[in-house]
PDB file of C-alpha atoms in Angstrom:
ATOM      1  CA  UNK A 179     -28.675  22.536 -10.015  1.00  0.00           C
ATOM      2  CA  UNK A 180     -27.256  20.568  -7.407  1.00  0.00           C
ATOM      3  CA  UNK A 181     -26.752  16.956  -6.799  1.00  0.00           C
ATOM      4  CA  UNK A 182     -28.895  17.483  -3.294  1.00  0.00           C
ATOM      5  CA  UNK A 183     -31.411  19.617  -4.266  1.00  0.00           C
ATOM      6  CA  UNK A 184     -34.465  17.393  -2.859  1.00  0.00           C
ATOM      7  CA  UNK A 185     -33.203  17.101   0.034  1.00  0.00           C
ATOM      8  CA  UNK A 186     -32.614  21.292   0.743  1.00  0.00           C
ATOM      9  CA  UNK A 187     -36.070  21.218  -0.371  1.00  0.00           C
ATOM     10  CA  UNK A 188     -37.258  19.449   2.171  1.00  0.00           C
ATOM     11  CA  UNK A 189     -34.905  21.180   4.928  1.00  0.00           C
ATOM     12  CA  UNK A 190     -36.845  24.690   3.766  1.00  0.00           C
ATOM     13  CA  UNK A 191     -40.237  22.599   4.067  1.00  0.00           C
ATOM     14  CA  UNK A 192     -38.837  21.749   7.703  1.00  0.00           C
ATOM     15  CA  UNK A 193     -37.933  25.009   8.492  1.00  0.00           C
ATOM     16  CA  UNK A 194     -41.631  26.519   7.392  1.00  0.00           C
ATOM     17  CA  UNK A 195     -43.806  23.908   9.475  1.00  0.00           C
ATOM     18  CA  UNK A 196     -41.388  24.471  12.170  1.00  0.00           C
ATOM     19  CA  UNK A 197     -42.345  27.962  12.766  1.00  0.00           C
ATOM     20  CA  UNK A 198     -44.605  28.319  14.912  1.00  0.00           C
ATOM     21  CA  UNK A 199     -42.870  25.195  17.481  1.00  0.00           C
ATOM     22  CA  UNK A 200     -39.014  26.534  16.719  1.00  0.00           C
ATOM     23  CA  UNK A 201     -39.225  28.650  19.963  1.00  0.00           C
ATOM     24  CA  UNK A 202     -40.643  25.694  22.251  1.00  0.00           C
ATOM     25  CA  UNK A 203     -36.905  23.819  21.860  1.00  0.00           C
ATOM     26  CA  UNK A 204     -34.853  26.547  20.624  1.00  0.00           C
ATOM     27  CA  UNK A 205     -34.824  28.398  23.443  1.00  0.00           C
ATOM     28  CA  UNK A 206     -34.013  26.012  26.249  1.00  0.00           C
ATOM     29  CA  UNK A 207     -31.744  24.252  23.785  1.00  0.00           C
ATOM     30  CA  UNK A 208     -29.727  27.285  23.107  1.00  0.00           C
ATOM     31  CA  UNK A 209     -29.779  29.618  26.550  1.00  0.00           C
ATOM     32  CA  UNK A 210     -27.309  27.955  28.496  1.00  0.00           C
ATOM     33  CA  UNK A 211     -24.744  28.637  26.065  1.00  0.00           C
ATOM     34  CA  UNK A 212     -25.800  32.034  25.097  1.00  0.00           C
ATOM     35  CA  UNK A 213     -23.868  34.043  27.978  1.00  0.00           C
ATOM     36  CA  UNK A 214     -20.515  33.230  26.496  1.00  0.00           C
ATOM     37  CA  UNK A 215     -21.925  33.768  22.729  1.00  0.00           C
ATOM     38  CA  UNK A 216     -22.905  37.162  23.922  1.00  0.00           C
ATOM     39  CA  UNK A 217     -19.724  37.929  25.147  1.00  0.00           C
ATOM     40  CA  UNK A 218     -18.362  37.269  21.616  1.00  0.00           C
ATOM     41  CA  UNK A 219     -21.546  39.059  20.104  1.00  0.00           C
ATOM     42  CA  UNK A 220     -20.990  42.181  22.126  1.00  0.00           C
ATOM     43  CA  UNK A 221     -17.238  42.428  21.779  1.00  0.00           C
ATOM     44  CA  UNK A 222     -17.270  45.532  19.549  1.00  0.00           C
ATOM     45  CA  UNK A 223     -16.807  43.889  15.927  1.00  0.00           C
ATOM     46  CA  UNK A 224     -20.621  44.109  14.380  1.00  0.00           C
ATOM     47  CA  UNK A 225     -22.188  47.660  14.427  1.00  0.00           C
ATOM     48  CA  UNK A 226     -23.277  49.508  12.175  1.00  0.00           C
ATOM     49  CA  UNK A 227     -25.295  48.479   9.100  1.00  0.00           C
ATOM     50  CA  UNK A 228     -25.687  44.577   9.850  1.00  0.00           C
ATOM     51  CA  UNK A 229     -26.537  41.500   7.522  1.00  0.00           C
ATOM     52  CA  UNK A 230     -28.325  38.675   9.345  1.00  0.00           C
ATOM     53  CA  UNK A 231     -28.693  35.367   7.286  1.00  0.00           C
ATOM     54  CA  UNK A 232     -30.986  32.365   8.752  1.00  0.00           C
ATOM     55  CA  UNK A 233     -32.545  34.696  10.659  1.00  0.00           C
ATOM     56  CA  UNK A 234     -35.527  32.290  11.546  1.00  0.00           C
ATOM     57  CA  UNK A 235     -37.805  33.256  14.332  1.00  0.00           C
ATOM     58  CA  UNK A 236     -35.585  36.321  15.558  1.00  0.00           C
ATOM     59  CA  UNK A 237     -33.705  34.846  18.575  1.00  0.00           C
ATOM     60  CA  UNK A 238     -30.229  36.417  17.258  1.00  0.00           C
ATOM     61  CA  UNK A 239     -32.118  39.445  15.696  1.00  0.00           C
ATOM     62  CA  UNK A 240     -33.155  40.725  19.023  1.00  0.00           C
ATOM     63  CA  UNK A 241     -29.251  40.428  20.266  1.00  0.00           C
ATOM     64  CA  UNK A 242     -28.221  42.361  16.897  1.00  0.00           C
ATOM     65  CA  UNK A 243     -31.320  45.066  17.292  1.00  0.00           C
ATOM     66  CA  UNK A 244     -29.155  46.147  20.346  1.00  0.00           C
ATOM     67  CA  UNK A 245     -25.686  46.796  18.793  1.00  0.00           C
ATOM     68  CA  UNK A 246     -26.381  47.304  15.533  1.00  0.00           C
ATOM     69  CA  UNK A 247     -27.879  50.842  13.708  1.00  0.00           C
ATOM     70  CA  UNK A 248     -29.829  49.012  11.605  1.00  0.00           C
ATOM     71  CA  UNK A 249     -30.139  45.113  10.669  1.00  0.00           C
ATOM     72  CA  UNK A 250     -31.464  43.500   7.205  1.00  0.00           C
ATOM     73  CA  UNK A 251     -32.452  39.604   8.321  1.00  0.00           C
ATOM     74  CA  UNK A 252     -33.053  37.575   5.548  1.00  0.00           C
ATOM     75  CA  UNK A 253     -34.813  33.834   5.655  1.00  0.00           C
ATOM     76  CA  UNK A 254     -36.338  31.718   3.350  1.00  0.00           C
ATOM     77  CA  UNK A 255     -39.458  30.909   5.042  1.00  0.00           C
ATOM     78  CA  UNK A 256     -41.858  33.153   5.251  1.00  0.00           C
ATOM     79  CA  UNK A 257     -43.261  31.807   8.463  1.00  0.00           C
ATOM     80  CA  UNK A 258     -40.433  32.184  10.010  1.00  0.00           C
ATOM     81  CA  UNK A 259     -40.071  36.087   9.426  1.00  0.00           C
ATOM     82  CA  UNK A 260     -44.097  36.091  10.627  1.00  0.00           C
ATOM     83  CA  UNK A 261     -42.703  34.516  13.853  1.00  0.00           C
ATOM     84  CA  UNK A 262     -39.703  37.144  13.865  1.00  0.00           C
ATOM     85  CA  UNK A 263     -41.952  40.147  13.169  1.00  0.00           C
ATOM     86  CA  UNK A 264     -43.431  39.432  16.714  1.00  0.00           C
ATOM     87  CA  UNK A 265     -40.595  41.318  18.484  1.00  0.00           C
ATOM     88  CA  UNK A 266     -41.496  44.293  17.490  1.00  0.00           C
ATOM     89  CA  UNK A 267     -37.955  45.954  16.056  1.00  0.00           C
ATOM     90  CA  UNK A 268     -37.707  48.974  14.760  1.00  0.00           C
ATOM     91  CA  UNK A 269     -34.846  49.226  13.564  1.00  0.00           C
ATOM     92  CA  UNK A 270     -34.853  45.704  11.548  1.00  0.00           C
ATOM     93  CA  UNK A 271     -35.832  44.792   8.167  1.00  0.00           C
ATOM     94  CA  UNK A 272     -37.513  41.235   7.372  1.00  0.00           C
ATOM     95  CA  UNK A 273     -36.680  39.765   3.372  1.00  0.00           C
ATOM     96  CA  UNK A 274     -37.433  36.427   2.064  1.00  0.00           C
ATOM     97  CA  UNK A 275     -34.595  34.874   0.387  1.00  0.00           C
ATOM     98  CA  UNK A 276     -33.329  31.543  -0.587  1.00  0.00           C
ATOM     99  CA  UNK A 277     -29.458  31.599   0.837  1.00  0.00           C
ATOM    100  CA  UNK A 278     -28.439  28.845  -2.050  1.00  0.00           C
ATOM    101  CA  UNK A 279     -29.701  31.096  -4.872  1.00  0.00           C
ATOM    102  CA  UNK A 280     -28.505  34.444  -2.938  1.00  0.00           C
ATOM    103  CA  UNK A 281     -26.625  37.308  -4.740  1.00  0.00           C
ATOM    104  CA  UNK A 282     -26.503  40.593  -2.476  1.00  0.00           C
ATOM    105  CA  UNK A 283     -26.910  43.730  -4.027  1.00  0.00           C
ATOM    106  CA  UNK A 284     -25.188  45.945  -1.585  1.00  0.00           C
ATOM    107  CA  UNK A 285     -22.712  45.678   1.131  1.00  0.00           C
ATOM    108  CA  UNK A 286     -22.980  46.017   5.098  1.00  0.00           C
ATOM    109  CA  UNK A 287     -20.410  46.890   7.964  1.00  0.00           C
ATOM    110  CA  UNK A 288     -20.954  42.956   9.166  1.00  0.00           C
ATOM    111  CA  UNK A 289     -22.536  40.006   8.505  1.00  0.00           C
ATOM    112  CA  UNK A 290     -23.874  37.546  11.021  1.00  0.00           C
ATOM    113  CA  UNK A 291     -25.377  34.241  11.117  1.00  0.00           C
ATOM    114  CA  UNK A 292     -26.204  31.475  13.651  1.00  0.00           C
ATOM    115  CA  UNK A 293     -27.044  27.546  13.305  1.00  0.00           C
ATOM    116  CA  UNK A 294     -26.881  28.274   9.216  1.00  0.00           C
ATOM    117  CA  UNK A 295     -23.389  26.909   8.212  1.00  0.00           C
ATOM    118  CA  UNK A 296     -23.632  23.076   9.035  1.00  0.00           C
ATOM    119  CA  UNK A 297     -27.060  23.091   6.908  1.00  0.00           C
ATOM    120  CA  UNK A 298     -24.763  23.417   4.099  1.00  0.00           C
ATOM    121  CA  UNK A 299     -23.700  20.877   1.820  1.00  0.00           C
ATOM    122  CA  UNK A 300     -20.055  20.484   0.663  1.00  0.00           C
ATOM    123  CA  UNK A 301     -20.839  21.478  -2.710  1.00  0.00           C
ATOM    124  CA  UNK A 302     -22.467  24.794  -1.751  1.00  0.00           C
ATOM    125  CA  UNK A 303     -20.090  25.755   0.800  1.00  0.00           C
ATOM    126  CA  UNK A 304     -17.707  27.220  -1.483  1.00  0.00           C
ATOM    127  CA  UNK A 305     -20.547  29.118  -3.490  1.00  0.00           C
ATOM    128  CA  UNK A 306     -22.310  30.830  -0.315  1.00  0.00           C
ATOM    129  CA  UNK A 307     -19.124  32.266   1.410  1.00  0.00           C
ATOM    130  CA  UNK A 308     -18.274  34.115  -2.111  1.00  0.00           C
ATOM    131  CA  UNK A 309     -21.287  35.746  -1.547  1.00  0.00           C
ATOM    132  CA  UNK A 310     -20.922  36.656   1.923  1.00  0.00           C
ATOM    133  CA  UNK A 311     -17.539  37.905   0.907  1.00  0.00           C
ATOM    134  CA  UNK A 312     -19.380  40.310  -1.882  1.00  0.00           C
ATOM    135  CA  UNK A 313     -21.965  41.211   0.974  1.00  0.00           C
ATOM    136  CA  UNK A 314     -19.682  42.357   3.321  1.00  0.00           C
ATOM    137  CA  UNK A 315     -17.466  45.664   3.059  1.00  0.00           C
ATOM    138  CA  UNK A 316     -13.391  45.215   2.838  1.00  0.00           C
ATOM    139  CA  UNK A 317     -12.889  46.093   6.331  1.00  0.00           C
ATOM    140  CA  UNK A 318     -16.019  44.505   7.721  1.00  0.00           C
ATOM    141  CA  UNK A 319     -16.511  41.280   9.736  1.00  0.00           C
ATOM    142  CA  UNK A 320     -18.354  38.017   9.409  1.00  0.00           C
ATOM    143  CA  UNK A 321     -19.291  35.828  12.465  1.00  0.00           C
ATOM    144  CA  UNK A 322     -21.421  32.827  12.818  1.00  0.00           C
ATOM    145  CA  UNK A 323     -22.843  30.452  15.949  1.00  0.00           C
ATOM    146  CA  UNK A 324     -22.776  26.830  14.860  1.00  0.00           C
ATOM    147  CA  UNK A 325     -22.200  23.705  16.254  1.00  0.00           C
ATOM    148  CA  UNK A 326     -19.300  20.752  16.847  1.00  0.00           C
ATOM    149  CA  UNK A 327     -19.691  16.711  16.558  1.00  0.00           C
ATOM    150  CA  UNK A 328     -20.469  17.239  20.107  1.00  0.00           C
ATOM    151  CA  UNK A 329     -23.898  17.791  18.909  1.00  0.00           C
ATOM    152  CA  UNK A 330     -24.414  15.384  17.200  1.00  0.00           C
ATOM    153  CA  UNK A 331     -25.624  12.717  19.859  1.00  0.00           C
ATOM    154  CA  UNK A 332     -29.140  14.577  19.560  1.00  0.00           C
ATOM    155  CA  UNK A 333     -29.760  14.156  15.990  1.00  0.00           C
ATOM    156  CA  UNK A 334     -31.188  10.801  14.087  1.00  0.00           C
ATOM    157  CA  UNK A 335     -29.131   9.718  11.518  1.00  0.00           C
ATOM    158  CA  UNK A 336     -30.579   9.582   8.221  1.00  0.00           C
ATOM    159  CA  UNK A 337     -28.678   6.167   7.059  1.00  0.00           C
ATOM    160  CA  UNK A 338     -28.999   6.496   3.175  1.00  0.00           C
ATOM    161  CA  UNK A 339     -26.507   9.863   3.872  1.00  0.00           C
ATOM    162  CA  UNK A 340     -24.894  10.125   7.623  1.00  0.00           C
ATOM    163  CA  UNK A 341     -22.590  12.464   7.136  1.00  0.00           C
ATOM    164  CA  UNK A 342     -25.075  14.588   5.451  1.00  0.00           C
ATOM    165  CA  UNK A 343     -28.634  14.383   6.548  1.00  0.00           C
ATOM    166  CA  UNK A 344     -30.374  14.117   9.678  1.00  0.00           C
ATOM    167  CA  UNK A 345     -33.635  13.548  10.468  1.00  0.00           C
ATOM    168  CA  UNK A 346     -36.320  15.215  12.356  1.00  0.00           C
ATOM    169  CA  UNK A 347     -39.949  15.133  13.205  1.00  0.00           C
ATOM    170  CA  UNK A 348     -41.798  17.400  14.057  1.00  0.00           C
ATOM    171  CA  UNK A 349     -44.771  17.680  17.164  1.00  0.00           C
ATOM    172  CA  UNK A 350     -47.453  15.963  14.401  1.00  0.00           C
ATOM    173  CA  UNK A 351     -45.106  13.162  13.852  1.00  0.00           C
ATOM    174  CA  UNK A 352     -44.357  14.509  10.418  1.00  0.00           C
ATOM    175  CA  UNK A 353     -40.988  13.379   9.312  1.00  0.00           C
ATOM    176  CA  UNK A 354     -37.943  15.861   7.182  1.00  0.00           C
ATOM    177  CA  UNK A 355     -34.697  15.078   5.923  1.00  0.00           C
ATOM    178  CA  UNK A 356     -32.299  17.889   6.276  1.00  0.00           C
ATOM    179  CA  UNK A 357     -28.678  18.669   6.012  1.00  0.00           C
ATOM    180  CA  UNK A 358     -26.010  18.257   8.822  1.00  0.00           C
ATOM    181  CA  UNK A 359     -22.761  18.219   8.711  1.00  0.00           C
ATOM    182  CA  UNK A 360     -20.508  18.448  11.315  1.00  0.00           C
ATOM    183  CA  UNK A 361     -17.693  20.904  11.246  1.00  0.00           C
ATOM    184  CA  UNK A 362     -14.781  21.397  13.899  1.00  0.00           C
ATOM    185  CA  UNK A 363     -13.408  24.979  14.339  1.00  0.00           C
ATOM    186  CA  UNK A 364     -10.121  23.485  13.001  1.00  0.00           C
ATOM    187  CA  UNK A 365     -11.525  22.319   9.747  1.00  0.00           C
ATOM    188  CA  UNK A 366     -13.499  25.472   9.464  1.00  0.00           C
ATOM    189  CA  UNK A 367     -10.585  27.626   9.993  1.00  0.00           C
ATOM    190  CA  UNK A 368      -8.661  25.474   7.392  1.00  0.00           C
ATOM    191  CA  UNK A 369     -11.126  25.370   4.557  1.00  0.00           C
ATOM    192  CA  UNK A 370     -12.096  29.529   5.113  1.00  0.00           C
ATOM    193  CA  UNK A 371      -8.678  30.567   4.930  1.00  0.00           C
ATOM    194  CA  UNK A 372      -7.958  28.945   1.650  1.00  0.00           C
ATOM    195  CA  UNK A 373     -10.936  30.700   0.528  1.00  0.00           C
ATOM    196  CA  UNK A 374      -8.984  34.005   1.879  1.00  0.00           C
ATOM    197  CA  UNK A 375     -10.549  34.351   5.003  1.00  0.00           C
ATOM    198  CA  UNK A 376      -8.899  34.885   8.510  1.00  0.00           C
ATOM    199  CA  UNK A 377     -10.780  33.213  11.463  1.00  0.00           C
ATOM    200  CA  UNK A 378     -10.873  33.069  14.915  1.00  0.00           C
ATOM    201  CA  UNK A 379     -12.888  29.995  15.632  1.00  0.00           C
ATOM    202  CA  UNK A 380     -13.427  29.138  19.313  1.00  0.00           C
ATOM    203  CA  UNK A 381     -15.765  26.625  21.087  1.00  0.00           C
ATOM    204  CA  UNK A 382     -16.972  28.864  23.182  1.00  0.00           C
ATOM    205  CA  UNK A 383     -19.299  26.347  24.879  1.00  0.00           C
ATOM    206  CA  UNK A 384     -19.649  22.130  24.883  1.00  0.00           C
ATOM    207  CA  UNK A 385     -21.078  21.816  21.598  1.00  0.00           C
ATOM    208  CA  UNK A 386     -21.423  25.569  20.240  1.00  0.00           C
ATOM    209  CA  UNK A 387     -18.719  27.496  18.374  1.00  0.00           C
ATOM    210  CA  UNK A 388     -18.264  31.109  17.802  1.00  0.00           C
ATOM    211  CA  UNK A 389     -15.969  32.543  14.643  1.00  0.00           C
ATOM    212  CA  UNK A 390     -14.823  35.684  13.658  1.00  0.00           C
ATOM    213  CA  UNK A 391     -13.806  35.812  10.188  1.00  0.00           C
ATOM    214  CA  UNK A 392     -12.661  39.073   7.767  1.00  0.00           C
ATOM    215  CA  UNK A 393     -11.810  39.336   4.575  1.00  0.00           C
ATOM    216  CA  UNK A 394      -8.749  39.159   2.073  1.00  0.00           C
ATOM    217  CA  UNK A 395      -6.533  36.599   4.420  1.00  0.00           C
ATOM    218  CA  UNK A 396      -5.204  35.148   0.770  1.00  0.00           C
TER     219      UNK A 396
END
């Protein structure tokens, strides 16, 4: 069990009575740094048989639909996928899974994830990038959208744990504690390759970072 389980608890009860209001400030929030995270997206590294984790309301999914064969997108809230579903993609498959309790079962060409990583606590960090390493095959890649400290001017501390938890409300005034933290593409780099990855890590916009990350660096 670990020592913040309560509070991922109530980051997945976030996530689920988000749903249907994600889009709303996704969307703007996100688009003007999407060109050059599409440029990284499209660069040739994810085909095939693709993995995406956090796949939430399907923004990335679309972007993956269009390069990959075929995509599995796995999210723990089953409102979310019902938002997802929406698009309309044939060529994706929707599973509900909890990404701290997460043991794949098979392996995929890449694996892909976006705004996932800083809602990670220290003390699963470790634990969830051994088992993207067992999801994804030797010569595969991993890459992931998150974001810098830059960021963090929009979010409301949570002042029992700032460098942990944020705060957020949502349109009913309903009120969540969730995880944050803050990660520079230095750091990042850093921490994966003791864990034997290599990793291009980029900010690839004010705020947003890009990395490309495969296997066996150690």
């Amino acid at each position: 069990m670990m020592a913040n389980e309560s509070l991922i608890n109530s980051q997945l009860s976030y996530y689920r009575a988000r749903a249907k209001e994600y889009d709303a400030t996704f969307v703007p929030y996100m688009d003007p740094a999407l060109p050059p995270v599409l440029t990284r997206l499209r660069a040739g590294n994810i085909k095939g048989d693709v993995l995406e984790l956090a796949s939430g309301t399907g923004y990335w999914t679309r972007h993956l639909s269009e390069i990959a064969d075929r995509v599995t997108a796995l999210d723990g809230s089953p409102e979310m996928i019902e938002e997802a579903r929406r698009h309309g993609l044939p060529n994706v498959e929707y599973m509900q899974q909890d990404l701290f309790e997460w043991t794949p079962e098979r392996r995929w060409d890449a694996v892909f994830f976006a705004h996932w990583l800083a809602h990670v606590p220290d003390e699963a960090f470790d634990a969830f990038w051994a088992a993207v390493g067992r999801a994804v095959r030797p010569q595969g890649v991993v890459e992931f959208v998150d974001v810098t400290h830059h960021e963090r001017r929009l979010e409301q501390k949570d002042e029992s744990e700032p460098d942990l938890a944020v705060r957020r409300s949502l349109q009913d005034g309903r009120s969540f504690r969730i995880v944050k933290v803050f990660r520079s593409p230095a750091e990042l780099a850093q921490r994966l390759a003791r864990l034997g990855w290599a990793c291009q890590i980029d900010e690839v916009h004010p705020g947003f970072l890009y990395a490309t990350c495969r296997p066996g660096a150690a």
